GROMACS .gro file of C-alpha atoms in nm:
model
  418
    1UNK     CA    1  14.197   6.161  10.279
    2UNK     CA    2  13.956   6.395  10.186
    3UNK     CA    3  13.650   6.309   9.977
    4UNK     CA    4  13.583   6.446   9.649
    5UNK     CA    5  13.350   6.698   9.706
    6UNK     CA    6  13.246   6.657  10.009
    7UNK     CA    7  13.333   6.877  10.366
    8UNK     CA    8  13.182   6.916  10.736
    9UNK     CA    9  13.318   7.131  11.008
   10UNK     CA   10  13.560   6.967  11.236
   11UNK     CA   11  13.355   6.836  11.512
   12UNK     CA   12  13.053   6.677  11.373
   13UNK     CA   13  13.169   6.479  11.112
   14UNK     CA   14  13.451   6.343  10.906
   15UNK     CA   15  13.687   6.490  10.669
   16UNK     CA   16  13.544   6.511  10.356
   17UNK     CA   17  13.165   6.576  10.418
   18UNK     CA   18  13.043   6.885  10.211
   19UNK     CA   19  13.259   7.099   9.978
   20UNK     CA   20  13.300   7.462  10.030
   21UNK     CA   21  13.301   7.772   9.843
   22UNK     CA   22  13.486   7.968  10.068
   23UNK     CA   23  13.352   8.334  10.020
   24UNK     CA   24  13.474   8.646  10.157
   25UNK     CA   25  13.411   8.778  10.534
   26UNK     CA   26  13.301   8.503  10.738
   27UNK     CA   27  13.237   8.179  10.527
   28UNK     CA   28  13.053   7.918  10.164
   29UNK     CA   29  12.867   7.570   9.910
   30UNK     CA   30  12.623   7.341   9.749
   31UNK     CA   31  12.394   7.016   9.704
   32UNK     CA   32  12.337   6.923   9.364
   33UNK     CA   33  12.242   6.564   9.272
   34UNK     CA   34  12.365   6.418   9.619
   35UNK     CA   35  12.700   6.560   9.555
   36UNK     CA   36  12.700   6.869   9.840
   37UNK     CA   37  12.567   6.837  10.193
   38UNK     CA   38  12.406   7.094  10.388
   39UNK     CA   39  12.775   7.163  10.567
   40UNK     CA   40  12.909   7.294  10.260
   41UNK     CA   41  12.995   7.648  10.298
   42UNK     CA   42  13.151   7.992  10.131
   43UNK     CA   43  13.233   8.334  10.251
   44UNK     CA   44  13.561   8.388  10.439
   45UNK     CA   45  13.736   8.701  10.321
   46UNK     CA   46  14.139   8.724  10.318
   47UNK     CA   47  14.303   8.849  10.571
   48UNK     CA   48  14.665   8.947  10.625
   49UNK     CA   49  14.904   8.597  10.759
   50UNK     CA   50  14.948   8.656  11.096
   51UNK     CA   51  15.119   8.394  11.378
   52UNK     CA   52  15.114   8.042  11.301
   53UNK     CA   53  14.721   7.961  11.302
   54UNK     CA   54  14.659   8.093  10.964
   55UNK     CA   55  14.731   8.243  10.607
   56UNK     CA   56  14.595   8.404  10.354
   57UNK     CA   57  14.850   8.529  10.134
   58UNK     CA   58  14.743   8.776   9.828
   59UNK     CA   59  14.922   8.766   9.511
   60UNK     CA   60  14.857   8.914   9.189
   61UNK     CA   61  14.878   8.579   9.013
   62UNK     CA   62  14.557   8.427   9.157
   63UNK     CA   63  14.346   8.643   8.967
   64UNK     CA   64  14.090   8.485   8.699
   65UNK     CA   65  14.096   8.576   8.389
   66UNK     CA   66  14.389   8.824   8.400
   67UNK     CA   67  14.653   8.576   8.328
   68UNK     CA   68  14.729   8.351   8.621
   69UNK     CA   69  14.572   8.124   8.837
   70UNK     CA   70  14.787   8.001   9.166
   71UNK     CA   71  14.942   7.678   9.179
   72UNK     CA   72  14.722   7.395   9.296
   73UNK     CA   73  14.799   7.264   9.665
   74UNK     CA   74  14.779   6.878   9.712
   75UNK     CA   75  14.599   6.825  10.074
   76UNK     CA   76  14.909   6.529  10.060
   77UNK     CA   77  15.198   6.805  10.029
   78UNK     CA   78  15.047   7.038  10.275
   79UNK     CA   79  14.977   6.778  10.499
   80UNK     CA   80  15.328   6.591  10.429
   81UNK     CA   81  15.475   6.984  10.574
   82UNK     CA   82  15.302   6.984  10.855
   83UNK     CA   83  15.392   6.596  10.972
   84UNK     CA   84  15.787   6.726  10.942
   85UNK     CA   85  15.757   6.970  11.117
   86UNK     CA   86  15.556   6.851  11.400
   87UNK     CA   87  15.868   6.550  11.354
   88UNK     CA   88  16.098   6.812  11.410
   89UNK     CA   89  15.961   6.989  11.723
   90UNK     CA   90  15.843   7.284  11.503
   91UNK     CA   91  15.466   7.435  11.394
   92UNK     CA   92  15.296   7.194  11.214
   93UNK     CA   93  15.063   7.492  11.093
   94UNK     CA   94  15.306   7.724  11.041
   95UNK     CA   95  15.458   7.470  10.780
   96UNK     CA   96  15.108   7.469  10.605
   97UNK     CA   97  15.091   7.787  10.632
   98UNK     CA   98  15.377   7.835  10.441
   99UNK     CA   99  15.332   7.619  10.174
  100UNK     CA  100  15.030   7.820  10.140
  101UNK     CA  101  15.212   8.159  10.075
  102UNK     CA  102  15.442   7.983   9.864
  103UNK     CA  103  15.114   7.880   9.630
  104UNK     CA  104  15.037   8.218   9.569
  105UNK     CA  105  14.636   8.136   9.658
  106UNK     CA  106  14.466   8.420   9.891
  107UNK     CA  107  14.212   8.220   9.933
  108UNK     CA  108  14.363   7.906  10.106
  109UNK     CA  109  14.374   7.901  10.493
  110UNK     CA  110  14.501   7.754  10.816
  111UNK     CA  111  14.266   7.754  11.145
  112UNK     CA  112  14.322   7.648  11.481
  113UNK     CA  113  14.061   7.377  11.560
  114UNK     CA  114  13.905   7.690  11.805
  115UNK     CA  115  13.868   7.912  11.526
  116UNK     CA  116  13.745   7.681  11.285
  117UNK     CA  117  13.465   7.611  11.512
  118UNK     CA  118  13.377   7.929  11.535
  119UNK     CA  119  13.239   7.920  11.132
  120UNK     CA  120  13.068   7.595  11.223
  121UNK     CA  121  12.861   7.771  11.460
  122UNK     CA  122  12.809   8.081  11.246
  123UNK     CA  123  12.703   7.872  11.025
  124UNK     CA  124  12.445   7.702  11.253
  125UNK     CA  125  12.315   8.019  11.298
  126UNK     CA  126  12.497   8.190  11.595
  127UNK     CA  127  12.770   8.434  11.646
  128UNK     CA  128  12.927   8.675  11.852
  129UNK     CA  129  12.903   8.992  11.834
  130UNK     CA  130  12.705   9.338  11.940
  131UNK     CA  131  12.371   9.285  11.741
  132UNK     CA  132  12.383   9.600  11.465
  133UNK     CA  133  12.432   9.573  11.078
  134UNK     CA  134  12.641   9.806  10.919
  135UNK     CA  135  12.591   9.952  10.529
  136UNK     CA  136  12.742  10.219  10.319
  137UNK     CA  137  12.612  10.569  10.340
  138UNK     CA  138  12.713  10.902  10.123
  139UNK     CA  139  13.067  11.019  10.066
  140UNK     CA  140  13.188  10.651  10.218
  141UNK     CA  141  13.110  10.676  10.554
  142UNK     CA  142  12.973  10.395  10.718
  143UNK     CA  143  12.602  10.387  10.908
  144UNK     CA  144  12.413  10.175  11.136
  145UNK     CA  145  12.146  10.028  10.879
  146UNK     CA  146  11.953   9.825  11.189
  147UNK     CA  147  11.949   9.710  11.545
  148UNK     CA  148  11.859   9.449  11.720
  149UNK     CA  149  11.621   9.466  11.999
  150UNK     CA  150  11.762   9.390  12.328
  151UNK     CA  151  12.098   9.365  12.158
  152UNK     CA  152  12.426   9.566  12.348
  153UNK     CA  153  12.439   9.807  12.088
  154UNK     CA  154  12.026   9.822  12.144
  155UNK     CA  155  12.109   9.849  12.534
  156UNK     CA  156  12.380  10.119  12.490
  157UNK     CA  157  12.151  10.342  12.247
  158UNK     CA  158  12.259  10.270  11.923
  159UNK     CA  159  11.983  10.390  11.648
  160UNK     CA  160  11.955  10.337  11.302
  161UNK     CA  161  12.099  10.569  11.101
  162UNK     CA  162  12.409  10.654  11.363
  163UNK     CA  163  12.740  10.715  11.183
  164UNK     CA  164  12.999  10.425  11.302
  165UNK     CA  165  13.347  10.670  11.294
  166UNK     CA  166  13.548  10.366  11.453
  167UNK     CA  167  13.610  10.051  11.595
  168UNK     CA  168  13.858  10.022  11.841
  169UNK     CA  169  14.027  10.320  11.716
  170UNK     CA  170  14.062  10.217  11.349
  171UNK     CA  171  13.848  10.443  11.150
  172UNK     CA  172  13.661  10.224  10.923
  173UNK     CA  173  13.473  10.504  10.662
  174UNK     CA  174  13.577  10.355  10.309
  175UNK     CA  175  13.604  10.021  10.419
  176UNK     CA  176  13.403   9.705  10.312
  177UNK     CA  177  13.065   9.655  10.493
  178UNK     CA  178  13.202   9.317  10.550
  179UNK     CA  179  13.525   9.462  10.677
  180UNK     CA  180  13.311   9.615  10.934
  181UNK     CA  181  13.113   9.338  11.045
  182UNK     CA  182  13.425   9.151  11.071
  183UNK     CA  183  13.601   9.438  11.348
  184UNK     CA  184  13.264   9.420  11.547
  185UNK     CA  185  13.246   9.076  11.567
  186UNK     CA  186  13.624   9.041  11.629
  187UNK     CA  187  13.730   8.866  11.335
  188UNK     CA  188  13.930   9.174  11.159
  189UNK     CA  189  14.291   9.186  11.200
  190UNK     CA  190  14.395   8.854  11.349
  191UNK     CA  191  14.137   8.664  11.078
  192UNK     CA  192  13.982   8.449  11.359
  193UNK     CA  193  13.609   8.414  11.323
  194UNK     CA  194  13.494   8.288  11.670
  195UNK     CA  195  13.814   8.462  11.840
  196UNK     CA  196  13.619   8.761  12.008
  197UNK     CA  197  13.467   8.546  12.340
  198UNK     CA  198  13.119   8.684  12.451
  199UNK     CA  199  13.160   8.975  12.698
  200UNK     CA  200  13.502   9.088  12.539
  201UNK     CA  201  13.456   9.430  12.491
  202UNK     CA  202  13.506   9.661  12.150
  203UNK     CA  203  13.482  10.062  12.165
  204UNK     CA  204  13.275  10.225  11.880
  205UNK     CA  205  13.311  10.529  11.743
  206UNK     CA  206  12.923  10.686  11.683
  207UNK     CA  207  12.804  11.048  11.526
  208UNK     CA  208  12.443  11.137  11.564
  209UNK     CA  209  12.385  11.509  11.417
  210UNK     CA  210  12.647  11.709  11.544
  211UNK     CA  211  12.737  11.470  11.801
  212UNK     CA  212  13.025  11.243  11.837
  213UNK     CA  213  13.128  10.981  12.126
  214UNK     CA  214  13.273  10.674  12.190
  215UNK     CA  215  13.087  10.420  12.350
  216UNK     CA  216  13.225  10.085  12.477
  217UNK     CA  217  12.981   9.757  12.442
  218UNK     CA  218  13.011   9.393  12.578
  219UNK     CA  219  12.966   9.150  12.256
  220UNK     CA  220  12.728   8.867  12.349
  221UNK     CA  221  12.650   8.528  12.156
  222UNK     CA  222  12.367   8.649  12.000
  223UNK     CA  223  12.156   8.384  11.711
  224UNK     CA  224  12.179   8.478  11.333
  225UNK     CA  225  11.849   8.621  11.241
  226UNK     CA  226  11.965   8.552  10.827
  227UNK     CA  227  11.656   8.657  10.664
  228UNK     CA  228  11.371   8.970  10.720
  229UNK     CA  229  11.078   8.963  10.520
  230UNK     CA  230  10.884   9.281  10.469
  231UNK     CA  231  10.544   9.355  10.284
  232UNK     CA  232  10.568   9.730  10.130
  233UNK     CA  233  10.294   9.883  10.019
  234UNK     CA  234  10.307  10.089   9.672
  235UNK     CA  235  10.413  10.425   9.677
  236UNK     CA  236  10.198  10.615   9.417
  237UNK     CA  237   9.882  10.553   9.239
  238UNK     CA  238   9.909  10.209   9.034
  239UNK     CA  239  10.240  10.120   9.193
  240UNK     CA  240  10.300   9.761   9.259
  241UNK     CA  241  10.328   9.610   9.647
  242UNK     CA  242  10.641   9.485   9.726
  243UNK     CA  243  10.776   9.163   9.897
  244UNK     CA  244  11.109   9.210  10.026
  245UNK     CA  245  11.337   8.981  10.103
  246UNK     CA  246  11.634   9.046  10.281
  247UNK     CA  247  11.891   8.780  10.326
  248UNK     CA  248  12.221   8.846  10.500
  249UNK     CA  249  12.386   8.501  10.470
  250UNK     CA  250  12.329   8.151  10.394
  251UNK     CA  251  12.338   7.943  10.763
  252UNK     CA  252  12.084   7.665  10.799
  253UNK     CA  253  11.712   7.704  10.732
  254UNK     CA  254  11.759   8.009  10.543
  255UNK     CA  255  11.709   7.834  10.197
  256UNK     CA  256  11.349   7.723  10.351
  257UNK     CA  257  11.300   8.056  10.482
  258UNK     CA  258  11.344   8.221  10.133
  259UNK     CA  259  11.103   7.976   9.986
  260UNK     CA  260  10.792   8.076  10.211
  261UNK     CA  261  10.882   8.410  10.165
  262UNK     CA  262  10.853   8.393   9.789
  263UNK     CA  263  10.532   8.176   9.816
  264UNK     CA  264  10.380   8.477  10.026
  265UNK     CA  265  10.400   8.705   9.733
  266UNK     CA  266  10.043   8.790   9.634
  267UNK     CA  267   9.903   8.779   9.282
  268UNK     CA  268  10.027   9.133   9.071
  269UNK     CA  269  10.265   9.200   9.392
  270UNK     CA  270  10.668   9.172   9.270
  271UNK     CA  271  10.975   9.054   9.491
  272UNK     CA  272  11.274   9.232   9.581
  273UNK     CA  273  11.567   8.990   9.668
  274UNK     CA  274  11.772   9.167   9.886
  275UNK     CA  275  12.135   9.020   9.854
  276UNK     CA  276  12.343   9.374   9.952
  277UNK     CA  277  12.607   9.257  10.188
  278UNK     CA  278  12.543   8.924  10.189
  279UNK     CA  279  12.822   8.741  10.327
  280UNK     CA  280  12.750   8.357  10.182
  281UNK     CA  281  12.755   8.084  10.382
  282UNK     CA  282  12.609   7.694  10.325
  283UNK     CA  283  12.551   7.644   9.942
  284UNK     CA  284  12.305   7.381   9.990
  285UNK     CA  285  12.098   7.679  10.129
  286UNK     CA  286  12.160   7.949   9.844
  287UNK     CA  287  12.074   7.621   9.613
  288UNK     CA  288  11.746   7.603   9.837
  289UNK     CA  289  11.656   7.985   9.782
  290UNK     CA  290  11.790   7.989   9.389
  291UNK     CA  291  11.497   7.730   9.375
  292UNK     CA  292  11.241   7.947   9.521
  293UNK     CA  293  11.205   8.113   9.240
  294UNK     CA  294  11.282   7.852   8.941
  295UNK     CA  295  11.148   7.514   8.827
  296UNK     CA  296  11.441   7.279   8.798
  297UNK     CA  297  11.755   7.367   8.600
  298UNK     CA  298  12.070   7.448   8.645
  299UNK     CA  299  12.208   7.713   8.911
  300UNK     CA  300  12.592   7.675   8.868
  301UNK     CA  301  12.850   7.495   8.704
  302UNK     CA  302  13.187   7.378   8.972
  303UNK     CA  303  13.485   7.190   8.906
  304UNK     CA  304  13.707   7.015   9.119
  305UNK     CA  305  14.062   6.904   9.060
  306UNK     CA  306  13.907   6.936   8.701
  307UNK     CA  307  13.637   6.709   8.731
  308UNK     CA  308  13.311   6.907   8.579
  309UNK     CA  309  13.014   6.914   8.824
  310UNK     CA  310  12.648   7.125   8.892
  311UNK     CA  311  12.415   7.249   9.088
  312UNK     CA  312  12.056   7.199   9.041
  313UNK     CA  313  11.785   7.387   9.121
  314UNK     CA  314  11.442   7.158   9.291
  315UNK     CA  315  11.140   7.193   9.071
  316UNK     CA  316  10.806   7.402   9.163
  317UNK     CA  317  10.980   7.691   9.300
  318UNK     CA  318  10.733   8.010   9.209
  319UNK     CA  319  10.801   8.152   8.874
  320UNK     CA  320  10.538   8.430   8.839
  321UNK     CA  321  10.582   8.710   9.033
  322UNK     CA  322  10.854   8.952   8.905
  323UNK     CA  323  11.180   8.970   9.071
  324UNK     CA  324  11.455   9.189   9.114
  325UNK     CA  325  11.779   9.117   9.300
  326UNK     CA  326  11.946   9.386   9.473
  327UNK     CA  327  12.360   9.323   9.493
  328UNK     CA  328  12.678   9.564   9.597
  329UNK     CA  329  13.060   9.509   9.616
  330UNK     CA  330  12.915   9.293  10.030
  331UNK     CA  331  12.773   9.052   9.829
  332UNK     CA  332  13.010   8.758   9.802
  333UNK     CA  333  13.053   8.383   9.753
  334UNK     CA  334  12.699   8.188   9.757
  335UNK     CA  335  12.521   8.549   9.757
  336UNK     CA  336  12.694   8.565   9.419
  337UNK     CA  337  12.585   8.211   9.323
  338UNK     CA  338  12.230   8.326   9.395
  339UNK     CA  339  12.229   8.640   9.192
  340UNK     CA  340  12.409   8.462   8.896
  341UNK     CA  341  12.188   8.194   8.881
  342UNK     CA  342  11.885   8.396   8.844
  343UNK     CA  343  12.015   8.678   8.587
  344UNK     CA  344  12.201   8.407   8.399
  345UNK     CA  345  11.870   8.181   8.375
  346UNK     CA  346  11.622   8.537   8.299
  347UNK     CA  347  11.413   8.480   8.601
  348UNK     CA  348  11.571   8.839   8.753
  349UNK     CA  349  11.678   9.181   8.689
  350UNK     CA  350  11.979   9.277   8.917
  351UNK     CA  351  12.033   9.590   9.045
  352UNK     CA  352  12.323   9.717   9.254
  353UNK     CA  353  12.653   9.761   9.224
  354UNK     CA  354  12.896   9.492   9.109
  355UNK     CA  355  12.956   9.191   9.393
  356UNK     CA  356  13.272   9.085   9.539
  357UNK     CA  357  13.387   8.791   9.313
  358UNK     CA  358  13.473   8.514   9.495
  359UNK     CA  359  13.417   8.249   9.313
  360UNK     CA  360  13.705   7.983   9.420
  361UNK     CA  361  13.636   7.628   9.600
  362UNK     CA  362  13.790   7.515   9.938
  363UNK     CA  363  13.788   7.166  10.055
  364UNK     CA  364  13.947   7.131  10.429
  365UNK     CA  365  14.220   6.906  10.564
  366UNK     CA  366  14.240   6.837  10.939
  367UNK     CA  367  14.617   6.821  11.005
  368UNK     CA  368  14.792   6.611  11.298
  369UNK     CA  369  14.811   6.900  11.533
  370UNK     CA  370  14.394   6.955  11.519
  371UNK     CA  371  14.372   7.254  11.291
  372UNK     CA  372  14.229   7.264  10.979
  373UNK     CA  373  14.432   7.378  10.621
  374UNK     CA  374  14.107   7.471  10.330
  375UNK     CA  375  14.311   7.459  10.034
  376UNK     CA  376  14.148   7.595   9.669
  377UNK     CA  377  14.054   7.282   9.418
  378UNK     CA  378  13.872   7.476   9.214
  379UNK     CA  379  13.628   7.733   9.077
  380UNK     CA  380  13.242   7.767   8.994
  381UNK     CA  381  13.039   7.924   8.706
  382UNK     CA  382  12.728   8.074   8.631
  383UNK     CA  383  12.443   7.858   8.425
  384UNK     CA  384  12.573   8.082   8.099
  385UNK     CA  385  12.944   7.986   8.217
  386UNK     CA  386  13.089   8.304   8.335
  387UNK     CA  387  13.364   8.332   8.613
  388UNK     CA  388  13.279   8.465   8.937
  389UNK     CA  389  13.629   8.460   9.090
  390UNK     CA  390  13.764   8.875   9.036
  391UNK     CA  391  13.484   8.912   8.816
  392UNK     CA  392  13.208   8.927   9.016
  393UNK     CA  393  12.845   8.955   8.913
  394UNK     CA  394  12.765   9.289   8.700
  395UNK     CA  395  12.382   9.399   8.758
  396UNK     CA  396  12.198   9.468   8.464
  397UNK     CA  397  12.137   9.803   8.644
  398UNK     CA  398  12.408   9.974   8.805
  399UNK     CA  399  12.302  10.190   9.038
  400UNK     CA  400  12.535  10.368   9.265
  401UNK     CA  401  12.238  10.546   9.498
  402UNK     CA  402  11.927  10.471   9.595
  403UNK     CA  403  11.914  10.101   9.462
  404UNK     CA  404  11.637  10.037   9.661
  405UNK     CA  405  11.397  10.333   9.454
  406UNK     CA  406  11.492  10.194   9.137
  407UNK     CA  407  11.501   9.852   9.219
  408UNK     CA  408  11.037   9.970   9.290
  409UNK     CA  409  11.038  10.127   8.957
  410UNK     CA  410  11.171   9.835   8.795
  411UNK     CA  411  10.959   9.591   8.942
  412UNK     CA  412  10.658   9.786   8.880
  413UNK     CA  413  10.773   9.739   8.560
  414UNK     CA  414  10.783   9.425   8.495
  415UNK     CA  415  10.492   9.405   8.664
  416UNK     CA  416  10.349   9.634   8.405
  417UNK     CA  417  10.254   9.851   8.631
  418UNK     CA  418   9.969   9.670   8.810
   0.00000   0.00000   0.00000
């Protein structure tokens, strides 16, 4: 049987290891008071049910707050399903998958044993895929926002600021950054994070100017590089120097990462915590880089099966410089946790665009035939108590364009100016 709170991926532990809030898009969750591990994750995003590995079925009635919450799986029933059927000559996770869909909850999932290794080594820090990031432009198209040196979309001329049309033929202007990410890395569609194998190939769709071609790139395992720090000077007479910090997801290390970052900041120089597009990941890290920047106290509220649990933040994280957290509708899961934590407890301004809102918690059950079922047991809260789960986190600035300009202006601000 599970343990309370606790959850690891499949092949390095136990059952029951380190709790996850499973966030949208790849993965998610938490260590507070001994009662997360560092496995604990967020951040897979629903997909549609397809073959017998895996469901996520949507329904109306699992939204918080707007008058239903989906019934509550047992790991005992789900697992009872699958035993029958595998009893019967049938799909053991098929049968869990369909108790799923009955629930009602998007959120719950069934993996194959493959594919739920593949977020255990995402969250290590590796992945597959064709080493660009992908962000929102004007009038919803889609752009290359970096690339990574040496990478195959580095080796096939891919530049910053190239408009991404397609991806294997599905044009993906309008659609979620993390949408995007998925279909490069091969996740979209099927749902199966670690699916794509390196050298399986995907064909982009690029405009440069006037320009427009297809160009077909090899993905390779390539190793998660979660968090870019960059010192920027002031622009204009009196304006403040800028760290910025920008984190993409929460795999191991990055908690640390965040912390040196902050401690970097110079005196009368702000900070500028990046969080657009962040995908989640391990909570135990977000905790780790929600106490960069406070001195103990709380950074969320959880509870499971209703038992009433938090996360705490380690003391002596830097309190000084000003900070400003920059969100959009990519930021999910722990990302969400993160930016919560620090409006909620007055230690940030948030700027953006509102985040996902996923604010549900998974805890995984191996079944007989291998693959894993992460069933919803519950749902966390920000220090002042507010839902995350269809809510999402509202900046305290919404800016549609240019976050990063005003996102300067208010830290030089709050900086007074110096």
């Amino acid at each position: 049987m599970p343990g309370p709170t606790m959850f690891l991926p499949p092949p390095r532990a136990r059952r029951g290891a380190a709790l996850t809030l499973v966030f949208a898009g790849v993965l998610a969750t938490g260590a507070a008071a001994g009662a997360w591990s560092a496995d604990a994750r967020d951040g897979r995003k629903p997909t549609d049910a397809r073959g017998a590995s895996r469901t996520a079925a949507r329904s109306a009635a699992s939204a918080i707050g707007t008058g239903g919450v989906p019934r509550p799986l047992d790991h005992r029933t789900v697992e009872a399903a699958a035993e029958r059927a595998e009893r019967d000559g049938k799909s053991g996770s098929q049968a869990a998958a369909d108790e799923i869909t009955r629930s009602g909850d998007r959120w719950s999932a069934v993996y194959s044993a493959r594919e739920y290794e593949g977020f255990a080594r995402a969250l290590d820090g590796a992945y597959v895929g064709v080493g660009l990031s992908a962000r929102r432009g004007g009038q919803g198209r889609t752009e290359v926002d970096s690339v990574r040196p040496g990478s195959p979309a580095d080796r096939a001329g891919i530049r910053p600021g190239d408009r991404l049309r397609a991806i294997d033929g599905a044009a993906v202007d309008g659609r979620p950054v993390t949408e995007v990410v998925a279909r490069l890395r091969g996740d979209a569609g099927t749902g199966t994070p670690g699916a794509a194998a390196p050298g399986s190939p995907v064909r982009l769709g690029l405009q440069r100017g006037g320009r427009s071609w297809d160009r077909t790139v090899l993905r390779e395992r390539l190793s998660t590089e979660s968090v870019a720090v960059e010192r920027l000077p002031g622009e204009g007479p009196g304006a403040m120097t800028v760290t910025r910090i920008k984190v993409d997801s929460f795999t191991k290390g990055t908690g640390e990462r965040v912390r040196r970052a902050a401690r970097s900041a110079g005196r009368g120089e702000g900070v500028l915590l990046d969080l657009r597009g962040n995908s989640g990941g391990l909570v135990a890290e977000a905790v780790t880089a929600a106490s960069a920047f406070l001195d103990g106290g709380l950074v969320a509220t959880y509870d499971v099966h209703g038992s009433q649990r938090a996360l705490e933040a380690a003391p002596g994280g830097v309190t000084r410089p000003p900070l400003v957290v920059l969100v959009d509708g990519g930021t999910m899961s722990a990302g969400e946790l993160v930016a919560g934590a620090l409006q909620d407890r007055g230690r940030a301004v948030v700027v953006g665009t509102p985040t996902f809102g996923k604010g549900s918690v998974q805890m995984p059950t191996r079944l007989a035939d291998g693959s894993v079922a992460e069933l919803t047991v519950g749902h966390y809260r920000t220090p002042a108590g507010r839902a995350v789960d269809e809510r999402g986190i509202v900046p305290d600035l919404v800016v549609h364009g240019d976050a990063e300009r005003r996102a300067r202006t208010v830290l030089s601000g709050l900086g007074g100016g110096s």
